[in-house]
Amino acid sequence: MIRPAVVGWREWVGLPEIQRAPILSKIDTGAWSNTLHAADIEIIESVPESRIRFKLEEEGRWFERPIAKWRSCLLYTSDAADEGLGVDLG
């Protein structure tokens, strides 16, 4: 029998794909995807794939990943939808 994981409203989440220390994250068990806040976002248009460059903190290191797809994101501070990017971290 598979037992479901019990999680709280906030949990420490590890991100080994981007070699970052664990961060405190809000848990949304009904979500189809996950998001991270990013700063200093730059879109790099190129062929065969466009990429995005960003920081997870103002003074943090740069990350660059392929853009998976555009999608609508609902901001937790607003009732309006905002445009967002889907990015593969793996």
Short mmCIF file of C-alpha atoms in Angstrom, two decimals, residues 14-76:
data_model
loop_
_atom_site.label_atom_id
_atom_site.label_comp_id
_atom_site.label_asym_id
_atom_site.label_seq_id
_atom_site.Cartn_x
_atom_site.Cartn_y
_atom_site.Cartn_z
CA GLY A 14 16.17 21.10 -1.97
CA LEU A 15 17.13 22.09 -5.50
CA PRO A 16 20.12 19.88 -6.37
CA GLU A 17 19.66 20.51 -10.13
CA ILE A 18 20.82 24.10 -9.64
CA GLN A 19 23.20 23.36 -6.77
CA ARG A 20 21.42 25.59 -4.29
CA ALA A 21 20.91 25.28 -0.56
CA PRO A 22 17.36 24.26 0.51
CA ILE A 23 14.77 27.07 0.58
CA LEU A 24 11.57 27.47 2.59
CA SER A 25 8.70 26.87 0.18
CA LYS A 26 4.91 27.09 0.28
CA ILE A 27 3.22 23.82 -0.63
CA ASP A 28 0.29 23.67 -3.09
CA THR A 29 -0.79 20.04 -3.40
CA GLY A 30 -3.31 20.90 -6.13
CA ALA A 31 -0.83 22.62 -8.45
CA TRP A 32 0.27 21.17 -11.79
CA SER A 33 3.61 22.98 -11.72
CA ASN A 34 5.91 24.84 -9.35
CA THR A 35 7.30 28.36 -9.47
CA LEU A 36 10.25 30.29 -8.14
CA HIS A 37 10.59 34.04 -7.84
CA ALA A 38 13.39 35.30 -10.10
CA ALA A 39 15.19 38.64 -10.41
CA ASP A 40 17.14 40.26 -13.27
CA ILE A 41 15.38 38.17 -15.92
CA GLU A 42 16.86 38.22 -19.44
CA ILE A 43 15.43 36.37 -22.46
CA ILE A 44 18.01 35.19 -24.98
CA GLU A 45 16.44 34.59 -28.41
CA SER A 46 18.41 32.05 -30.43
CA VAL A 47 18.15 29.03 -32.70
CA PRO A 48 17.51 26.14 -32.07
CA GLU A 49 16.15 27.19 -28.64
CA SER A 50 15.51 30.38 -26.74
CA ARG A 51 16.90 30.58 -23.23
CA ILE A 52 16.25 32.55 -20.06
CA ARG A 53 18.89 33.94 -17.72
CA PHE A 54 17.92 34.85 -14.15
CA LYS A 55 18.93 35.13 -10.51
CA LEU A 56 17.00 33.69 -7.56
CA GLU A 57 18.27 36.51 -5.32
CA GLU A 58 19.33 40.07 -6.15
CA GLU A 59 22.98 39.40 -5.28
CA GLY A 60 22.89 35.71 -6.19
CA ARG A 61 24.53 33.82 -9.03
CA TRP A 62 23.18 33.67 -12.57
CA PHE A 63 21.27 30.64 -13.91
CA GLU A 64 20.57 30.00 -17.58
CA ARG A 65 18.05 27.44 -18.83
CA PRO A 66 16.06 26.62 -22.00
CA ILE A 67 12.54 28.08 -22.16
CA ALA A 68 10.10 25.17 -22.03
CA LYS A 69 6.96 27.20 -22.86
CA TRP A 70 4.97 30.35 -22.08
CA ARG A 71 2.13 29.97 -19.62
CA SER A 72 -0.23 32.14 -17.59
CA CYS A 73 0.59 32.44 -13.90
CA LEU A 74 -1.70 33.74 -11.17
CA LEU A 75 0.20 36.05 -8.85
CA TYR A 76 -0.47 35.28 -5.18
#
